Amino acid sequence: MKFSVTSSLLVSLPFLTAIQAGVIPLPDGYHRYAAPNNSLQWEDCSLDGLPGRECTRFEVPLDWHNDGAGKASLAMIRYPATKQPKLGTLFMNPGGPGGSGLNDVKGAAGDIILQSIGGNYDLVSWDPRGIGKTIPKTACFGSSEEYDTFWNDSFIPTGTEVRGDFTSQTVLDDFYVQLNTSDDLIRRIGEQCIAYSPNVFQYVGTAAAVRDMVAIHDALEGPEKPINYWGMSYGTVVGMYFVNMFPDRVGRVVLDSVVDPRLWANRPTYEFLRNTIESTDETFNGFAEACAKAGPSKCAIAQQNSTAASIRQWTRDLLDAVYDYKREAGASALFTSADIRNEIHTKLYNPQKWSNLSSGLYAVKETLDNPTAANLTQAKRWLSETFSPMGNLESRAEPNNSSGTPAYGYELEAVSCSDAQDGDVTTKDVFDAIVNVTQNFSPMCK
């Protein structure tokens, strides 16, 4: 998981063409308040070179205790067992909240997971309610223009833009001067999301996702068979909710990269920051050690005599240099120090991407030193990539409906805030927590 502070397709396209393009259309005549249709009609949705995937939609009540709330249409994917005898179905959640199960199973990650379990299980995943191709989505804006106008260069959606680790009083003053504006924006974004997607956010959360998974399983395998599950990162929270909500339904369960469920469910969401940053800093130290050991032939930012300490300092110096560049370039800046920190956070997640992380950081440094077209292109390409543990994470501009229209939603916030205790704190409390974690645990926090 990751905590740190896009045109419609022609509706006349055949179902198969649309689904191969990454869109799973809603059935003709779909209406939120019509009775759920629980039939499963699988269609091929394989990518070139990655055959065997099937996709469908499955409808569930938005409120499992009140049919009058309407329904959700869950986007699903299945990678059938490649070996016999088939031993059952394995459900998978890649994390987030906000990670797309469809994207991961449709990609090379599907082959990796299926091979790792021996090929005798159908691998099934879905976009949980509010996420990805599932309808309704936790959408807050209809376009990038609306999104940009609302935030108006605020640091909230991207991360703070500061130099160093908040040890300078000038830096602290620059940070806290944004407090009142930030408080107003945070209140308004809640109002904006509820107005844009009314009667959606209250039906999003981990408990609902678990009930949906059980319903999918019963439609596929029947209620008599045990439910098998593999969750990664936030997906381990889904797994732990599952084994506690339905202990008599548990089959084989794998919890990979475990999130603390007590902290997740019993504390305000902002308190998770310290937990996440501590883990990030440990991982960054591992990256620095591996980079120094690999040397310049395998790690782009290493030199012949680099140490883990020198790699860490090189990265901190780069962040400061990017901050200075943004301050001088203003609105014309191609990237910010917050952008670079976000990339570091994301790409530390998967050690297989560490070479990509080092080459990207090197490209940013080269762009600052020598802003040629080639260097600019390489840096921008790197900044446009995002990785989850097994594949690509969806961006905020994921399609909101069957046509692929962007939604600009808040999946992570919707799920985590739904699950956690009400913070009942002020924006200043959160600002103070950011400063505390940055000063005492890691400057990577910002």
Short mmCIF file of C-alpha atoms in Angstrom, two decimals:
data_model
loop_
_atom_site.label_atom_id
_atom_site.label_comp_id
_atom_site.label_asym_id
_atom_site.label_seq_id
_atom_site.Cartn_x
_atom_site.Cartn_y
_atom_site.Cartn_z
CA MET A 1 0.00 0.00 0.00
CA LYS A 2 1.08 3.54 -0.49
CA PHE A 3 0.29 6.63 1.58
CA SER A 4 1.73 10.01 0.53
CA VAL A 5 0.40 13.46 0.74
CA THR A 6 -8.08 9.83 -19.75
CA SER A 7 -11.94 9.68 -24.17
CA SER A 8 -14.98 7.64 -24.56
CA LEU A 9 -14.89 4.56 -26.82
CA LEU A 10 -17.48 4.16 -29.56
CA VAL A 11 -20.46 2.41 -28.05
CA SER A 12 -21.00 0.50 -31.27
CA LEU A 13 -17.85 -1.58 -30.75
CA PRO A 14 -18.55 -5.28 -30.26
CA PHE A 15 -18.28 -6.59 -26.70
CA LEU A 16 -15.10 -8.55 -27.40
CA THR A 17 -13.30 -5.61 -29.00
CA ALA A 18 -14.21 -3.37 -26.09
CA ILE A 19 -13.13 -5.84 -23.46
CA GLN A 20 -9.79 -6.46 -25.16
CA ALA A 21 -9.25 -2.69 -25.15
CA GLY A 22 -9.49 -2.76 -21.36
CA VAL A 23 -13.15 -1.76 -20.98
CA ILE A 24 -15.82 -4.15 -19.69
CA PRO A 25 -19.16 -2.79 -20.90
CA LEU A 26 -22.24 -2.74 -18.74
CA PRO A 27 -25.08 -4.93 -20.03
CA ASP A 28 -27.80 -3.32 -22.13
CA GLY A 29 -30.41 -1.66 -19.96
CA TYR A 30 -28.24 -1.60 -16.85
CA HIS A 31 -29.75 0.46 -14.04
CA ARG A 32 -28.39 0.84 -10.55
CA TYR A 33 -31.77 0.19 -8.92
CA ALA A 34 -32.76 -2.83 -11.01
CA ALA A 35 -32.51 -6.26 -9.38
CA PRO A 36 -28.97 -7.72 -9.43
CA ASN A 37 -28.19 -10.14 -12.25
CA ASN A 38 -25.96 -12.87 -10.83
CA SER A 39 -25.31 -14.76 -14.06
CA LEU A 40 -21.70 -14.91 -15.20
CA GLN A 41 -21.02 -14.63 -18.93
CA TRP A 42 -17.29 -14.92 -19.50
CA GLU A 43 -15.64 -13.39 -22.57
CA ASP A 44 -12.03 -13.56 -23.68
CA CYS A 45 -10.07 -10.48 -22.58
CA SER A 46 -6.51 -11.67 -23.18
CA LEU A 47 -3.69 -9.36 -24.13
CA ASP A 48 -1.36 -10.16 -27.02
CA GLY A 49 1.11 -12.79 -25.87
CA LEU A 50 -0.77 -13.41 -22.62
CA PRO A 51 -3.65 -15.73 -23.56
CA GLY A 52 -6.30 -17.44 -21.47
CA ARG A 53 -7.87 -14.57 -19.56
CA GLU A 54 -11.65 -14.21 -19.33
CA CYS A 55 -13.64 -11.21 -18.06
CA THR A 56 -17.19 -10.59 -16.95
CA ARG A 57 -19.33 -8.53 -14.60
CA PHE A 58 -21.06 -9.66 -11.42
CA GLU A 59 -23.74 -7.66 -9.66
CA VAL A 60 -24.05 -7.36 -5.89
CA PRO A 61 -26.19 -5.22 -3.55
CA LEU A 62 -24.49 -1.99 -2.55
CA ASP A 63 -25.89 -2.56 0.93
CA TRP A 64 -26.07 -6.22 1.88
CA HIS A 65 -28.78 -5.34 4.43
CA ASN A 66 -30.88 -3.01 2.25
CA ASP A 67 -31.76 -3.87 -1.34
CA GLY A 68 -33.16 -0.37 -1.81
CA ALA A 69 -29.64 1.10 -1.97
CA GLY A 70 -29.13 -0.31 -5.45
CA LYS A 71 -26.34 -2.47 -6.78
CA ALA A 72 -22.73 -2.49 -7.87
CA SER A 73 -21.40 -4.07 -11.05
CA LEU A 74 -18.09 -5.71 -10.20
CA ALA A 75 -15.55 -6.03 -13.01
CA MET A 76 -14.02 -9.52 -12.80
CA ILE A 77 -11.28 -11.54 -14.43
CA ARG A 78 -10.46 -15.25 -14.42
CA TYR A 79 -7.34 -17.10 -15.51
CA PRO A 80 -8.48 -20.73 -15.67
CA ALA A 81 -6.34 -23.51 -14.26
CA THR A 82 -3.76 -24.76 -16.72
CA LYS A 83 -3.35 -28.18 -15.11
CA GLN A 84 -5.67 -30.97 -14.05
CA PRO A 85 -7.12 -31.90 -11.73
CA LYS A 86 -8.50 -28.46 -10.93
CA LEU A 87 -8.38 -27.97 -7.17
CA GLY A 88 -10.65 -24.93 -6.89
CA THR A 89 -10.55 -21.16 -7.24
CA LEU A 90 -7.99 -18.77 -5.76
CA PHE A 91 -9.08 -15.17 -5.23
CA MET A 92 -6.40 -12.47 -5.35
CA ASN A 93 -6.25 -8.82 -4.28
CA PRO A 94 -3.08 -6.89 -5.29
CA GLY A 95 -3.32 -4.16 -2.65
CA GLY A 96 -3.87 -0.44 -2.61
CA PRO A 97 -6.54 0.29 -1.68
CA GLY A 98 -7.12 1.14 -5.29
CA GLY A 99 -5.11 -1.59 -6.99
CA SER A 100 -6.86 -3.25 -9.93
CA GLY A 101 -7.15 -7.01 -9.75
CA LEU A 102 -8.01 -7.02 -13.45
CA ASN A 103 -4.80 -5.29 -14.46
CA ASP A 104 -2.58 -7.62 -12.48
CA VAL A 105 -4.17 -10.90 -13.60
CA LYS A 106 -4.44 -9.70 -17.20
CA GLY A 107 -0.72 -8.90 -17.24
CA ALA A 108 2.38 -10.99 -16.69
CA ALA A 109 1.64 -11.10 -12.96
CA GLY A 110 -1.19 -13.50 -13.73
CA ASP A 111 1.29 -16.02 -15.14
CA ILE A 112 3.63 -15.55 -12.18
CA ILE A 113 0.90 -16.18 -9.62
CA LEU A 114 -0.69 -19.10 -11.46
CA GLN A 115 2.68 -20.81 -11.88
CA SER A 116 3.54 -20.24 -8.23
CA ILE A 117 0.42 -22.12 -7.12
CA GLY A 118 1.06 -25.02 -9.47
CA GLY A 119 -1.49 -24.18 -12.15
CA ASN A 120 -4.27 -26.27 -10.56
CA TYR A 121 -6.47 -23.37 -9.44
CA ASP A 122 -8.56 -20.89 -11.38
CA LEU A 123 -7.08 -17.49 -10.54
CA VAL A 124 -9.87 -14.94 -10.02
CA SER A 125 -9.70 -11.27 -9.15
CA TRP A 126 -11.97 -8.27 -9.33
CA ASP A 127 -11.95 -4.52 -8.99
CA PRO A 128 -13.52 -3.94 -5.56
CA ARG A 129 -16.46 -1.56 -5.35
CA GLY A 130 -15.46 2.02 -6.07
CA ILE A 131 -12.27 0.97 -7.87
CA GLY A 132 -11.10 0.56 -11.46
CA LYS A 133 -13.74 -0.75 -13.90
CA THR A 134 -16.28 -1.52 -11.19
CA ILE A 135 -19.43 0.62 -11.13
CA PRO A 136 -20.19 2.89 -9.33
CA LYS A 137 -16.78 4.46 -8.85
CA THR A 138 -15.61 6.85 -6.16
CA ALA A 139 -15.36 9.69 -8.67
CA CYS A 140 -14.97 13.33 -7.70
CA PHE A 141 -14.18 15.15 -10.97
CA GLY A 142 -15.19 14.76 -14.58
CA SER A 143 -12.01 16.04 -16.20
CA SER A 144 -8.41 16.95 -15.57
CA GLU A 145 -9.38 20.61 -15.95
CA GLU A 146 -11.87 20.35 -13.09
CA TYR A 147 -9.29 18.52 -10.98
CA ASP A 148 -6.54 21.09 -11.63
CA THR A 149 -8.87 24.03 -11.06
CA PHE A 150 -10.02 22.67 -7.73
CA TRP A 151 -6.56 22.01 -6.30
CA ASN A 152 -4.97 25.08 -7.90
CA ASP A 153 -1.35 23.95 -7.32
CA SER A 154 -2.03 22.88 -3.70
CA PHE A 155 0.51 20.40 -2.35
CA ILE A 156 -2.24 18.10 -1.01
CA PRO A 157 -2.66 15.80 -4.05
CA THR A 158 1.07 15.61 -4.84
CA GLY A 159 3.00 16.03 -1.58
CA THR A 160 4.73 18.89 0.14
CA GLU A 161 7.35 20.90 -1.71
CA VAL A 162 10.03 21.69 0.87
CA ARG A 163 13.80 21.58 1.10
CA GLY A 164 15.53 19.34 3.62
CA ASP A 165 13.83 17.70 6.59
CA PHE A 166 11.91 20.53 8.29
CA THR A 167 14.87 21.51 10.49
CA SER A 168 14.89 25.05 9.12
CA GLN A 169 12.41 27.47 10.69
CA THR A 170 11.96 29.12 7.30
CA VAL A 171 10.96 25.78 5.80
CA LEU A 172 8.57 25.15 8.69
CA ASP A 173 7.02 28.58 8.24
CA ASP A 174 6.58 27.96 4.50
CA PHE A 175 4.83 24.69 5.34
CA TYR A 176 2.47 25.96 8.04
CA VAL A 177 1.48 29.05 6.05
CA GLN A 178 -0.50 26.62 3.87
CA LEU A 179 -2.54 25.37 6.84
CA ASN A 180 -5.71 27.44 6.50
CA THR A 181 -5.95 27.01 2.74
CA SER A 182 -5.38 23.28 3.11
CA ASP A 183 -8.05 23.00 5.80
CA ASP A 184 -10.56 24.67 3.51
CA LEU A 185 -9.64 22.44 0.55
CA ILE A 186 -9.93 19.27 2.63
CA ARG A 187 -13.43 20.22 3.73
CA ARG A 188 -14.41 21.13 0.17
CA ILE A 189 -13.07 17.94 -1.43
CA GLY A 190 -15.39 15.91 0.77
CA GLU A 191 -18.33 18.01 -0.35
CA GLN A 192 -17.16 17.78 -3.98
CA CYS A 193 -16.91 13.98 -3.95
CA ILE A 194 -20.32 13.49 -2.32
CA ALA A 195 -21.92 15.91 -4.78
CA TYR A 196 -20.28 14.28 -7.83
CA SER A 197 -20.95 10.69 -6.69
CA PRO A 198 -23.95 10.81 -4.33
CA ASN A 199 -24.81 7.71 -2.32
CA VAL A 200 -21.62 5.86 -3.24
CA PHE A 201 -18.91 6.47 -0.67
CA GLN A 202 -20.84 5.00 2.26
CA TYR A 203 -20.96 1.64 0.47
CA VAL A 204 -17.20 1.35 -0.10
CA GLY A 205 -14.88 -0.46 2.29
CA THR A 206 -13.12 -3.69 3.15
CA ALA A 207 -16.04 -5.43 4.88
CA ALA A 208 -18.18 -4.90 1.78
CA ALA A 209 -15.36 -6.17 -0.46
CA VAL A 210 -15.19 -9.37 1.60
CA ARG A 211 -18.94 -9.96 1.32
CA ASP A 212 -18.67 -9.40 -2.43
CA MET A 213 -15.85 -11.96 -2.70
CA VAL A 214 -17.90 -14.56 -0.83
CA ALA A 215 -20.84 -13.94 -3.18
CA ILE A 216 -18.59 -14.34 -6.24
CA HIS A 217 -17.18 -17.56 -4.83
CA ASP A 218 -20.64 -18.98 -4.17
CA ALA A 219 -21.64 -18.21 -7.77
CA LEU A 220 -18.51 -19.94 -9.08
CA GLU A 221 -17.94 -22.84 -6.71
CA GLY A 222 -21.02 -23.02 -4.49
CA PRO A 223 -21.33 -22.32 -0.75
CA GLU A 224 -20.09 -25.76 0.29
CA LYS A 225 -16.50 -25.32 -0.88
CA PRO A 226 -13.86 -23.41 1.12
CA ILE A 227 -12.66 -20.04 -0.13
CA ASN A 228 -8.98 -19.69 -1.07
CA TYR A 229 -7.38 -16.27 -1.04
CA TRP A 230 -4.05 -14.53 -1.68
CA GLY A 231 -3.70 -10.89 -0.61
CA MET A 232 -0.74 -8.57 -1.01
CA SER A 233 -0.12 -5.40 1.01
CA TYR A 234 -3.57 -3.87 1.67
CA GLY A 235 -4.89 -7.15 0.27
CA THR A 236 -3.76 -8.72 3.53
CA VAL A 237 -6.30 -6.49 5.30
CA VAL A 238 -8.98 -7.96 3.03
CA GLY A 239 -7.71 -11.41 3.95
CA MET A 240 -7.77 -10.75 7.68
CA TYR A 241 -11.28 -9.28 7.50
CA PHE A 242 -12.32 -12.40 5.57
CA VAL A 243 -11.01 -14.95 8.06
CA ASN A 244 -12.64 -13.03 10.91
CA MET A 245 -15.98 -12.41 9.19
CA PHE A 246 -16.33 -15.89 7.67
CA PRO A 247 -14.11 -18.25 9.73
CA ASP A 248 -16.12 -21.30 8.67
CA ARG A 249 -15.53 -20.55 4.97
CA VAL A 250 -11.73 -20.32 5.07
CA GLY A 251 -9.70 -22.56 2.79
CA ARG A 252 -6.07 -21.78 1.98
CA VAL A 253 -5.01 -18.19 2.65
CA VAL A 254 -1.76 -16.40 1.84
CA LEU A 255 -1.08 -12.98 3.40
CA ASP A 256 1.89 -11.41 1.61
CA SER A 257 3.51 -8.14 2.84
CA VAL A 258 1.27 -7.81 5.86
CA VAL A 259 -0.40 -4.56 6.92
CA ASP A 260 -1.14 -4.12 10.64
CA PRO A 261 -4.92 -4.67 10.79
CA ARG A 262 -5.34 -3.24 14.28
CA LEU A 263 -3.72 0.04 13.31
CA TRP A 264 -5.66 0.03 10.04
CA ALA A 265 -9.08 -0.45 11.62
CA ASN A 266 -8.77 1.09 15.07
CA ARG A 267 -6.88 4.35 14.57
CA PRO A 268 -7.38 7.46 12.41
CA THR A 269 -5.94 7.09 8.92
CA TYR A 270 -3.26 9.78 9.29
CA GLU A 271 -1.61 7.75 12.07
CA PHE A 272 -0.71 5.13 9.47
CA LEU A 273 1.82 7.61 8.06
CA ARG A 274 4.51 6.78 10.60
CA ASN A 275 4.08 3.03 10.10
CA THR A 276 4.37 3.37 6.34
CA ILE A 277 7.33 5.75 6.43
CA GLU A 278 9.32 3.58 8.84
CA SER A 279 8.96 0.69 6.39
CA THR A 280 9.80 2.93 3.44
CA ASP A 281 12.98 4.19 5.06
CA GLU A 282 14.13 0.65 5.84
CA THR A 283 13.47 -0.34 2.24
CA PHE A 284 15.29 2.74 0.92
CA ASN A 285 18.31 1.76 3.01
CA GLY A 286 18.14 -1.68 1.41
CA PHE A 287 18.03 -0.08 -2.02
CA ALA A 288 21.06 2.10 -1.19
CA GLU A 289 23.04 -0.91 0.02
CA ALA A 290 22.13 -2.96 -3.05
CA CYS A 291 23.00 -0.06 -5.37
CA ALA A 292 26.41 0.47 -3.78
CA LYS A 293 27.14 -3.25 -3.95
CA ALA A 294 26.04 -3.50 -7.60
CA GLY A 295 28.26 -0.62 -8.65
CA PRO A 296 27.96 1.69 -11.67
CA SER A 297 27.59 -1.14 -14.17
CA LYS A 298 24.23 -2.16 -12.68
CA CYS A 299 23.08 0.87 -10.68
CA ALA A 300 23.01 4.13 -12.62
CA ILE A 301 23.52 6.42 -9.62
CA ALA A 302 26.46 4.48 -8.17
CA GLN A 303 30.12 5.33 -8.61
CA GLN A 304 33.12 3.05 -8.30
CA ASN A 305 33.56 3.57 -4.56
CA SER A 306 29.97 4.31 -3.56
CA THR A 307 28.64 3.26 -0.16
CA ALA A 308 25.08 2.97 1.07
CA ALA A 309 25.57 6.26 2.91
CA SER A 310 26.80 8.04 -0.22
CA ILE A 311 23.84 6.72 -2.23
CA ARG A 312 21.44 8.01 0.41
CA GLN A 313 23.16 11.41 0.42
CA TRP A 314 23.17 11.54 -3.40
CA THR A 315 19.41 11.02 -3.38
CA ARG A 316 18.81 13.66 -0.70
CA ASP A 317 20.97 16.12 -2.65
CA LEU A 318 18.95 15.36 -5.79
CA LEU A 319 15.68 16.08 -3.96
CA ASP A 320 17.06 19.41 -2.77
CA ALA A 321 18.29 20.23 -6.28
CA VAL A 322 14.86 19.48 -7.73
CA TYR A 323 13.29 21.69 -5.06
CA ASP A 324 15.61 24.56 -6.05
CA TYR A 325 14.83 23.95 -9.73
CA LYS A 326 11.06 24.07 -9.10
CA ARG A 327 11.39 27.23 -7.02
CA GLU A 328 13.26 28.94 -9.87
CA ALA A 329 11.20 27.57 -12.76
CA GLY A 330 7.81 28.05 -11.10
CA ALA A 331 4.79 26.82 -13.02
CA SER A 332 6.95 25.86 -16.02
CA ALA A 333 8.80 23.18 -14.02
CA LEU A 334 8.52 19.72 -15.53
CA PHE A 335 8.66 18.00 -12.15
CA THR A 336 8.90 18.75 -8.44
CA SER A 337 10.68 17.22 -5.49
CA ALA A 338 7.29 15.83 -4.43
CA ASP A 339 7.05 14.06 -7.81
CA ILE A 340 10.44 12.46 -7.26
CA ARG A 341 9.61 11.36 -3.71
CA ASN A 342 6.37 9.83 -4.96
CA GLU A 343 8.29 7.87 -7.59
CA ILE A 344 10.77 6.67 -5.00
CA HIS A 345 7.93 5.54 -2.71
CA THR A 346 6.22 3.65 -5.52
CA LYS A 347 9.24 2.00 -7.08
CA LEU A 348 10.83 0.92 -3.83
CA TYR A 349 7.81 -1.36 -3.48
CA ASN A 350 9.13 -3.91 -5.96
CA PRO A 351 12.86 -4.80 -5.79
CA GLN A 352 12.65 -5.96 -9.40
CA LYS A 353 12.11 -2.29 -10.29
CA TRP A 354 15.10 -0.96 -8.36
CA SER A 355 17.24 -0.73 -11.50
CA ASN A 356 14.41 1.32 -13.03
CA LEU A 357 14.44 3.54 -9.94
CA SER A 358 18.17 4.19 -10.18
CA SER A 359 18.08 4.89 -13.92
CA GLY A 360 15.13 7.24 -13.44
CA LEU A 361 16.84 9.20 -10.68
CA TYR A 362 19.92 9.45 -12.89
CA ALA A 363 17.75 10.74 -15.77
CA VAL A 364 16.33 13.45 -13.51
CA LYS A 365 19.84 14.49 -12.46
CA GLU A 366 20.98 14.56 -16.11
CA THR A 367 17.96 16.71 -17.00
CA LEU A 368 18.83 19.24 -14.30
CA ASP A 369 22.47 19.36 -15.39
CA ASN A 370 21.89 19.23 -19.15
CA PRO A 371 18.23 19.74 -20.21
CA THR A 372 18.51 18.27 -23.70
CA ALA A 373 15.46 16.90 -25.48
CA ALA A 374 16.71 13.33 -25.01
CA ASN A 375 17.22 13.77 -21.27
CA LEU A 376 13.85 15.47 -20.86
CA THR A 377 12.11 12.66 -22.74
CA GLN A 378 13.74 9.98 -20.61
CA ALA A 379 12.90 11.72 -17.33
CA LYS A 380 9.28 12.35 -18.32
CA ARG A 381 8.86 8.74 -19.46
CA TRP A 382 10.13 7.51 -16.11
CA LEU A 383 7.86 9.83 -14.16
CA SER A 384 4.83 8.58 -16.11
CA GLU A 385 5.38 4.97 -15.01
CA THR A 386 3.76 3.57 -11.84
CA PHE A 387 4.20 0.12 -10.39
CA SER A 388 2.31 -1.96 -7.85
CA PRO A 389 3.75 -5.12 -6.23
CA MET A 390 2.78 -7.27 -9.23
CA GLY A 391 2.00 -4.81 -12.02
CA ASN A 392 0.59 -1.39 -12.75
CA LEU A 393 -1.48 0.63 -10.31
CA GLU A 394 -4.37 2.53 -11.78
CA SER A 395 -4.13 6.29 -11.79
CA ARG A 396 -6.71 8.72 -10.48
CA ALA A 397 -7.81 9.15 -14.09
CA GLU A 398 -9.15 5.62 -14.52
CA PRO A 399 -12.38 5.10 -16.45
CA ASN A 400 -15.51 5.67 -14.38
CA ASN A 401 -17.92 3.77 -16.60
CA SER A 402 -18.22 1.29 -19.43
CA SER A 403 -17.12 3.82 -22.04
CA GLY A 404 -13.79 4.58 -20.43
CA THR A 405 -14.51 8.19 -19.45
CA PRO A 406 -12.01 9.39 -16.80
CA ALA A 407 -13.29 9.67 -13.25
CA TYR A 408 -10.59 11.30 -11.10
CA GLY A 409 -11.59 9.39 -8.01
CA TYR A 410 -10.31 8.81 -4.53
CA GLU A 411 -10.25 5.04 -4.08
CA LEU A 412 -7.53 4.91 -1.44
CA GLU A 413 -9.09 7.64 0.66
CA ALA A 414 -12.60 6.21 0.30
CA VAL A 415 -11.63 2.75 1.50
CA SER A 416 -9.15 3.72 4.21
CA CYS A 417 -11.41 6.38 5.72
CA SER A 418 -14.39 4.02 5.62
CA ASP A 419 -12.43 1.37 7.50
CA ALA A 420 -10.64 3.53 10.08
CA GLN A 421 -11.82 5.23 13.23
CA ASP A 422 -13.06 8.80 12.87
CA GLY A 423 -9.97 10.96 13.38
CA ASP A 424 -11.82 13.81 15.13
CA VAL A 425 -8.67 15.90 14.72
CA THR A 426 -7.75 19.19 13.11
CA THR A 427 -5.73 19.75 9.97
CA LYS A 428 -3.00 21.20 12.18
CA ASP A 429 -2.78 17.86 14.03
CA VAL A 430 -2.05 16.20 10.70
CA PHE A 431 0.51 18.87 9.74
CA ASP A 432 2.22 18.33 13.10
CA ALA A 433 2.30 14.58 12.47
CA ILE A 434 3.95 15.11 9.07
CA VAL A 435 6.64 17.31 10.63
CA ASN A 436 7.22 14.83 13.46
CA VAL A 437 7.59 11.85 11.14
CA THR A 438 9.84 13.80 8.76
CA GLN A 439 12.15 15.07 11.51
CA ASN A 440 12.31 11.88 13.55
CA PHE A 441 11.85 9.03 11.12
CA SER A 442 12.46 9.96 7.50
CA PRO A 443 12.69 13.03 5.24
CA MET A 444 11.07 10.79 2.61
CA CYS A 445 7.71 11.46 4.30
CA LYS A 446 6.97 14.72 2.57
#
